Coordinates of C-alpha atoms (C1' of nucleotides) in Angstrom, one line a residue:
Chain A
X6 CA -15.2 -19.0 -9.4
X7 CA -13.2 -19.4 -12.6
X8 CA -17.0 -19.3 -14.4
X9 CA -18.1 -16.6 -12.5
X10 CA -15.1 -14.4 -14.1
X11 CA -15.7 -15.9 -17.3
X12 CA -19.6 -15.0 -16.9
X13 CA -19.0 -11.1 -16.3
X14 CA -16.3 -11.2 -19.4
X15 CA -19.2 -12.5 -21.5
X16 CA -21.3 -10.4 -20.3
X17 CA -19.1 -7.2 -21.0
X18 CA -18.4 -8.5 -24.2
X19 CA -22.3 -9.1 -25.3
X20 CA -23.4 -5.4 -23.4
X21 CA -20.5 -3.7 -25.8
X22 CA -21.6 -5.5 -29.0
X23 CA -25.1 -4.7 -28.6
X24 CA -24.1 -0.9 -27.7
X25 CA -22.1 -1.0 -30.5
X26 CA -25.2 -2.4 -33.3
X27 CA -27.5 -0.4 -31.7
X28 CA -25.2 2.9 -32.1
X29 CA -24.6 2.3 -35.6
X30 CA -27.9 1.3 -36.7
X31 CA -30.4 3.9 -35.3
X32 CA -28.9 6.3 -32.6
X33 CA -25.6 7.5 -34.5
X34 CA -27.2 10.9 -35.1
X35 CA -29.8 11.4 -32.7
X36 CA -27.6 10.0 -30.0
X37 CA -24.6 12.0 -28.4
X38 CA -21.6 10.9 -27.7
X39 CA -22.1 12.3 -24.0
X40 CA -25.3 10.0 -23.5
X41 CA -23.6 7.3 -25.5
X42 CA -20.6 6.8 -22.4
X43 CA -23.7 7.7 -19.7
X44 CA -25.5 5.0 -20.8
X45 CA -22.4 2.7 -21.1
X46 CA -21.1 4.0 -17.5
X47 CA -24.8 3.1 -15.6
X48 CA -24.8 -0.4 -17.5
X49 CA -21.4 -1.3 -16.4
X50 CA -21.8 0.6 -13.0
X51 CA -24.6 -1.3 -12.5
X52 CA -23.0 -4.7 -13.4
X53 CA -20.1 -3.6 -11.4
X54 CA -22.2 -3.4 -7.7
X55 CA -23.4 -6.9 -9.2
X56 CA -20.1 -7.8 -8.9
X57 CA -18.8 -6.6 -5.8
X58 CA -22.1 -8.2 -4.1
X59 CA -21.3 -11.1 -5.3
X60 CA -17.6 -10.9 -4.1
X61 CA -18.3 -9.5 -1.2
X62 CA -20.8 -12.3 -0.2
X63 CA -18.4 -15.3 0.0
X64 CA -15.8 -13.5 1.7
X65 CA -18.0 -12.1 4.1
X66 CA -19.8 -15.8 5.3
X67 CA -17.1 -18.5 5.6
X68 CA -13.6 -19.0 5.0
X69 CA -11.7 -22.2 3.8
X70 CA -8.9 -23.6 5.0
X71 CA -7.9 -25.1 2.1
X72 CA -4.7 -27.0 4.0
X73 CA -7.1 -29.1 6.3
X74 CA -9.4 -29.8 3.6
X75 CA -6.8 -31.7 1.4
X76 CA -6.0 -33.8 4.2
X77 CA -9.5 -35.0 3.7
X78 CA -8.9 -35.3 -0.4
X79 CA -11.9 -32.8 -0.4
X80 CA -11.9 -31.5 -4.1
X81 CA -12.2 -27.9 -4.8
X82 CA -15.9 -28.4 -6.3
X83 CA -16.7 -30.6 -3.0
X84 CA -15.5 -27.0 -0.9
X85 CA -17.5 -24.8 -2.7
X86 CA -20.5 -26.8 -2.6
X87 CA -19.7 -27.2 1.4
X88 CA -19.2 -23.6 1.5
X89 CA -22.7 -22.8 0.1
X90 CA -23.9 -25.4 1.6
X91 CA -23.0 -24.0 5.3
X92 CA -24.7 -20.5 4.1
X93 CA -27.5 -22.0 4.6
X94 CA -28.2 -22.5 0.5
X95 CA -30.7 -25.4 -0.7
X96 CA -29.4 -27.8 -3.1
X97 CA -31.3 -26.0 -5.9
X98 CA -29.6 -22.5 -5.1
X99 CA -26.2 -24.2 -5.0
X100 CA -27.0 -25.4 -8.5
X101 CA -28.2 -22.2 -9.7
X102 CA -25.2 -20.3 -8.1
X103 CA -22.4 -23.2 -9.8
X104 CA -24.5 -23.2 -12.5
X105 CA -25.0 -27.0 -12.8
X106 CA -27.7 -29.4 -12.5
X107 CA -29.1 -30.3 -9.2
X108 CA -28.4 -34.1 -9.8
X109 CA -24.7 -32.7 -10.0
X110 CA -24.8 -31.1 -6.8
X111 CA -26.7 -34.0 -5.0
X112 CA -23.6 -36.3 -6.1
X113 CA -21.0 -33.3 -4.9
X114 CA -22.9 -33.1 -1.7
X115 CA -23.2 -37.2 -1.4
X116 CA -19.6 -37.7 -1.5
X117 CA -18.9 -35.0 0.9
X118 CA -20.9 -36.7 3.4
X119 CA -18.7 -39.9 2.7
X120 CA -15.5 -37.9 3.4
X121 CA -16.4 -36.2 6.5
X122 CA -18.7 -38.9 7.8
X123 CA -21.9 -37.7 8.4
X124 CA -25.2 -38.2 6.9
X125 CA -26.8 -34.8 7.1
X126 CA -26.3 -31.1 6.1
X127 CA -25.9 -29.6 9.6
X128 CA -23.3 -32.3 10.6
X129 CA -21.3 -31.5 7.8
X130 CA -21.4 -28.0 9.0
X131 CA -21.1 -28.9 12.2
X132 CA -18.1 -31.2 11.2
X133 CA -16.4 -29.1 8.9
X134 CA -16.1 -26.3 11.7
X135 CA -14.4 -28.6 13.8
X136 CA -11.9 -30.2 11.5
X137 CA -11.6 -25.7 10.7
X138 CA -12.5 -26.3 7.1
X139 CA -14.9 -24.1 7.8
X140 CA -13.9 -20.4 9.5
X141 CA -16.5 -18.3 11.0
X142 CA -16.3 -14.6 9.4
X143 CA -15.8 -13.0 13.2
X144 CA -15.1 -14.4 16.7
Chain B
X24 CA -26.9 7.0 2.3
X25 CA -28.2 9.5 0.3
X26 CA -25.1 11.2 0.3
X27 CA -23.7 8.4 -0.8
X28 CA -25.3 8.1 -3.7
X29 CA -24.8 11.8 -4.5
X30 CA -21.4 11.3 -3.9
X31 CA -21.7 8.5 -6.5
X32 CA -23.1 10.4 -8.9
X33 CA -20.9 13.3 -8.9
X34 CA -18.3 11.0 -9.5
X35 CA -19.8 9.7 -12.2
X36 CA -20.4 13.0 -14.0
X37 CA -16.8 14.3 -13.6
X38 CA -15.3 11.3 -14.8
X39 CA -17.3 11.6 -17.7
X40 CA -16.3 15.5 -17.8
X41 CA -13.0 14.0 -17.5
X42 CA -13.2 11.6 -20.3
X43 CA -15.0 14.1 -22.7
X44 CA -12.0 16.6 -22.6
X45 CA -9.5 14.0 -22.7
X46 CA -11.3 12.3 -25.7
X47 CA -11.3 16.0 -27.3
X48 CA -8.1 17.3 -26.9
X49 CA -5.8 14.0 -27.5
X50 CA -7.8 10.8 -28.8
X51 CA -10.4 11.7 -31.0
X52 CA -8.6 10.8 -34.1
X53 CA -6.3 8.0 -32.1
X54 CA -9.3 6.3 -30.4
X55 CA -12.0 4.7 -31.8
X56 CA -15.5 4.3 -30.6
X57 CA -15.2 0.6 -29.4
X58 CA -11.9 1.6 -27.4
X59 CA -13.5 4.6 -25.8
X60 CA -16.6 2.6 -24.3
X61 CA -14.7 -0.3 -22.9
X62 CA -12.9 2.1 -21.1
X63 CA -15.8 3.7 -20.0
X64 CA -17.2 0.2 -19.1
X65 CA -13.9 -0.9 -17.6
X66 CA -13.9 2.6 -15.4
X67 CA -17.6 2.3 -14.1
X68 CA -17.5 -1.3 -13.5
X69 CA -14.6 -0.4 -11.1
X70 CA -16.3 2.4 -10.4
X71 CA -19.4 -0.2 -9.7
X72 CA -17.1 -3.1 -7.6
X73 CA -16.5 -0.5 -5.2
X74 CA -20.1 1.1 -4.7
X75 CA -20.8 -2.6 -3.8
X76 CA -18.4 -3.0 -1.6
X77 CA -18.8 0.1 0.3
X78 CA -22.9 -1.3 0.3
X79 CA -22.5 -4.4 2.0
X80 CA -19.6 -3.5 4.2
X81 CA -22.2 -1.7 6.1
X82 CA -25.0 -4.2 6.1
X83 CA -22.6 -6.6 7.4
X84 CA -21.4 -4.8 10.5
X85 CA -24.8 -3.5 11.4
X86 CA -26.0 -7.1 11.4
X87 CA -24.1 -7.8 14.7
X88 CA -26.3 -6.8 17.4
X89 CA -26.4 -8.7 21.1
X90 CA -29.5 -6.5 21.9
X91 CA -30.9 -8.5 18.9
X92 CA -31.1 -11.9 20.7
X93 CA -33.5 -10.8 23.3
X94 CA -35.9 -8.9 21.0
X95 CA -36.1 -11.8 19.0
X96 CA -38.2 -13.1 22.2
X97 CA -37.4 -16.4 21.9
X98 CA -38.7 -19.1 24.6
X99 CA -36.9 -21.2 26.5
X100 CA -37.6 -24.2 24.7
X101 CA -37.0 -22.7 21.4
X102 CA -33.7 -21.9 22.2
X103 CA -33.4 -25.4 23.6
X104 CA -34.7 -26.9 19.8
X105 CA -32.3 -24.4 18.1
X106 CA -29.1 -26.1 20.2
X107 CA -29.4 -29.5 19.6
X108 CA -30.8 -27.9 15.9
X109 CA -27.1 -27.0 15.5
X110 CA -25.9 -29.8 16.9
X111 CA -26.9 -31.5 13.4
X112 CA -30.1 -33.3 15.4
X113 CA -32.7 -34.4 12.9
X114 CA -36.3 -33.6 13.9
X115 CA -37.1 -37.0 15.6
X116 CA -34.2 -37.2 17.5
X117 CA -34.3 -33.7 18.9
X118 CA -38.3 -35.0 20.0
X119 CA -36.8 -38.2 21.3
X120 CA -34.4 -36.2 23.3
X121 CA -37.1 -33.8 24.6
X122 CA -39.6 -36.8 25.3
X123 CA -42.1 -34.6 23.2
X124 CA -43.4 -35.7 19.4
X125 CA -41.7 -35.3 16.2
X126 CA -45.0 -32.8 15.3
X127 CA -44.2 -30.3 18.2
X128 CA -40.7 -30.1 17.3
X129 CA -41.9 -29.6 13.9
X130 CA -44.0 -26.4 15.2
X131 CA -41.4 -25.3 17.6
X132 CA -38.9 -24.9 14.2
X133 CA -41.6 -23.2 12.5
X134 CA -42.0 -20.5 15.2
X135 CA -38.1 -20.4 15.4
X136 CA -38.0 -19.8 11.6
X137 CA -40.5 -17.1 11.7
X138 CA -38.7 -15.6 14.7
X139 CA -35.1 -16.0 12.7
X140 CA -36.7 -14.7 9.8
X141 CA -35.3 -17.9 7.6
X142 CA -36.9 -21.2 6.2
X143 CA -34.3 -23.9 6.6
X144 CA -32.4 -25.2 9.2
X145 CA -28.8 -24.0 8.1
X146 CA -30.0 -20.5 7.7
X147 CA -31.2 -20.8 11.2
X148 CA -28.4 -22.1 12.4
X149 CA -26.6 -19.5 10.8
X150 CA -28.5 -16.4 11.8
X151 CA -28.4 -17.9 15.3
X152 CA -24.8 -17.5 15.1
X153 CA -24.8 -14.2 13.6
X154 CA -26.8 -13.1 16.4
X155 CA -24.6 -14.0 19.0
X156 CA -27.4 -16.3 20.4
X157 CA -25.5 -19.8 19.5
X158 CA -21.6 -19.7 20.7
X159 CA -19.4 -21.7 18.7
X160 CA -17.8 -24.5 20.4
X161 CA -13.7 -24.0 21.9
X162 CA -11.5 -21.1 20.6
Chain C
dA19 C1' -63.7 -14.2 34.1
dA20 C1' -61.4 -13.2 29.8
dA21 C1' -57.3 -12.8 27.3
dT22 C1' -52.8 -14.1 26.4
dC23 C1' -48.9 -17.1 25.8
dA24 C1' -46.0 -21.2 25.8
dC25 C1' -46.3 -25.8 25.0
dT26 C1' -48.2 -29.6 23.3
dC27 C1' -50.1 -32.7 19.4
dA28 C1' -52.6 -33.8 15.2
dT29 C1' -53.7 -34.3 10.1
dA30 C1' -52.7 -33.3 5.5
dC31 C1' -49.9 -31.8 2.1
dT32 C1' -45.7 -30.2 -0.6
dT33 C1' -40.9 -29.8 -1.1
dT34 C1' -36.3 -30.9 -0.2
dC35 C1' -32.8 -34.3 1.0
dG36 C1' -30.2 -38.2 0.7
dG37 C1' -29.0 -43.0 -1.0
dG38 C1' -28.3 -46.0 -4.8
dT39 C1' -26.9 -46.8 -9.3
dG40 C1' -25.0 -45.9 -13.7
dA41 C1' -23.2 -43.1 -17.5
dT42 C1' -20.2 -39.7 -20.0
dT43 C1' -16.4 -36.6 -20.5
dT44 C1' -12.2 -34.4 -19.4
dC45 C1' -7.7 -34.3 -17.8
dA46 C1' -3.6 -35.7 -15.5
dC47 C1' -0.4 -39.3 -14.7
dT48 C1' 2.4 -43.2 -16.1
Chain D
dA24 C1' -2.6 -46.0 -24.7
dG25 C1' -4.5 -47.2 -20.4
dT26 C1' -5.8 -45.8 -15.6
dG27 C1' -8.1 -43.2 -12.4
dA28 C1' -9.9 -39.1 -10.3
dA29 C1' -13.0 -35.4 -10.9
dA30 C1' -17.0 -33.3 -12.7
dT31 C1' -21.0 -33.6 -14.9
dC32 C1' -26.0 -35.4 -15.3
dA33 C1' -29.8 -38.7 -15.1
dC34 C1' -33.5 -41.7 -12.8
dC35 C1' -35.7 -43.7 -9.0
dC36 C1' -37.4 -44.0 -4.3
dG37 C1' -38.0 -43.4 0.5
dA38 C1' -37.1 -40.4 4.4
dA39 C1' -36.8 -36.1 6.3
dA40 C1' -38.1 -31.5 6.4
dG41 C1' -41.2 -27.8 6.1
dT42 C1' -46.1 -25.5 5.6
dA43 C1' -50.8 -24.8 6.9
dT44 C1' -54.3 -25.2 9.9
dG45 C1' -56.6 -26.4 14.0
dA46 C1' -57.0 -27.5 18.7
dG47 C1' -56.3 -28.7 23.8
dT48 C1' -54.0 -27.5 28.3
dG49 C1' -51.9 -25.0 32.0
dA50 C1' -49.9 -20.6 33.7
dT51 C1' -49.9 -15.7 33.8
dT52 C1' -51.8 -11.3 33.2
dT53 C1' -55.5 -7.9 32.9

DNA sequence: AAATCACTCATACTTTCGGGTGATTTCACT
DNA sequence: AGTGAAATCACCCGAAAGTATGAGTGATTT
């Protein structure tokens, strides 16, 4: 999460630069300053429904109860990964989404299995819905 | 939809009016260039969030639909793999519990899969209780 | 009788998972 | 300063899952 919000700072920041050297070195005359903010409004507007997706996504799936899952020492990577991981994600998405390796999420995913006891993906699911780690979005 | 995105757009082009006569009138000499196109970004990627928002807010109540577990046309034993599927059954022991071989269960997924439009189990699983077609244990 | 469908099973193949082990780094606690 | 938990990543290996294709059987429909 943290990284995510670091991610679209960076981001900003990069897109702004880039305007910037590209204003200066070749559009300063040709370019207005009308087209200039259009330009900069569809980039960011763009990035902006990027974000909102995003946002939108994990709020929308699962909740967390984050009170239950201490009880179980469950870390705060260990829920995310369990999060993702009852979306119905692949190890390899999870990684991509986390941005970490897949090793890294095979180990988050391993020890999660050791605290909730199972041995498979859709019995941590299962599991984490009963112990109401997990939330269902509706009813 | 399509009004929507008009609506977006008109937005768009008065608050870029908007900004124009403000950067005229008051901030021309105040404001420099760098200031006035993070504003613009920081305007349109709100501007952006909420476009987003408003996007899948729609998807996501459209996507519960009873009527949608019988056109799925699913057959009875399907739907009989897909329970003990969420049960967090691996594929042998769902065939041991059926008395039918590990392959047929195999095949029986696949079709399910197709039918669920998904390729794993946790999607399906998922999906299935999107649709309303798998009801989650107690309340 | 032919066509369709659900169910069954098989072979062969690729991908993903999960277990085991070990290592480094960071950070909080004492 | 040492301890320990958490997070990161790596390598190996076997098991499970998933894909593709084909095929046989019984029941129902046309």
């Amino acid at each position: 999460m943290k990284r995510s919000y670091l991610l679209y700072g960076v981001v900003a920041g990069v897109l702004l630069v880039v305007l910037q050297a590209v204003q200066y070195k070749t559009m300063i005359r040709d370019m207005r300053l009308e087209l200039y903010a259009g330009v900069i409004a569809i980039l960011f507007m763009i990035i902006g429904v990027v974000v909102g997706l995003q946002f939108v996504k994990r709020k929308s799936t699962n909740a967390v109860d984050s009170t239950k899952a201490n009880q179980l020492n469950l870390s705060e990577r260990e829920l995310e990964v369990l999060h993702l991981l009852a979306d119905g994600y692949s190890n390899q998405e999870i990684a991509d989404k986390l941005f970490v390796s897949l090793n890294t999420i095979k180990t988050h995913i391993s020890k999660l299995y050791q605290k909730l006891n199972v041995s498979r993906r859709t019995q941590a699911v299962q599991k984490a819905r009963d112990l109401a780690i997990l939330i269902p979005p509706k009813g």
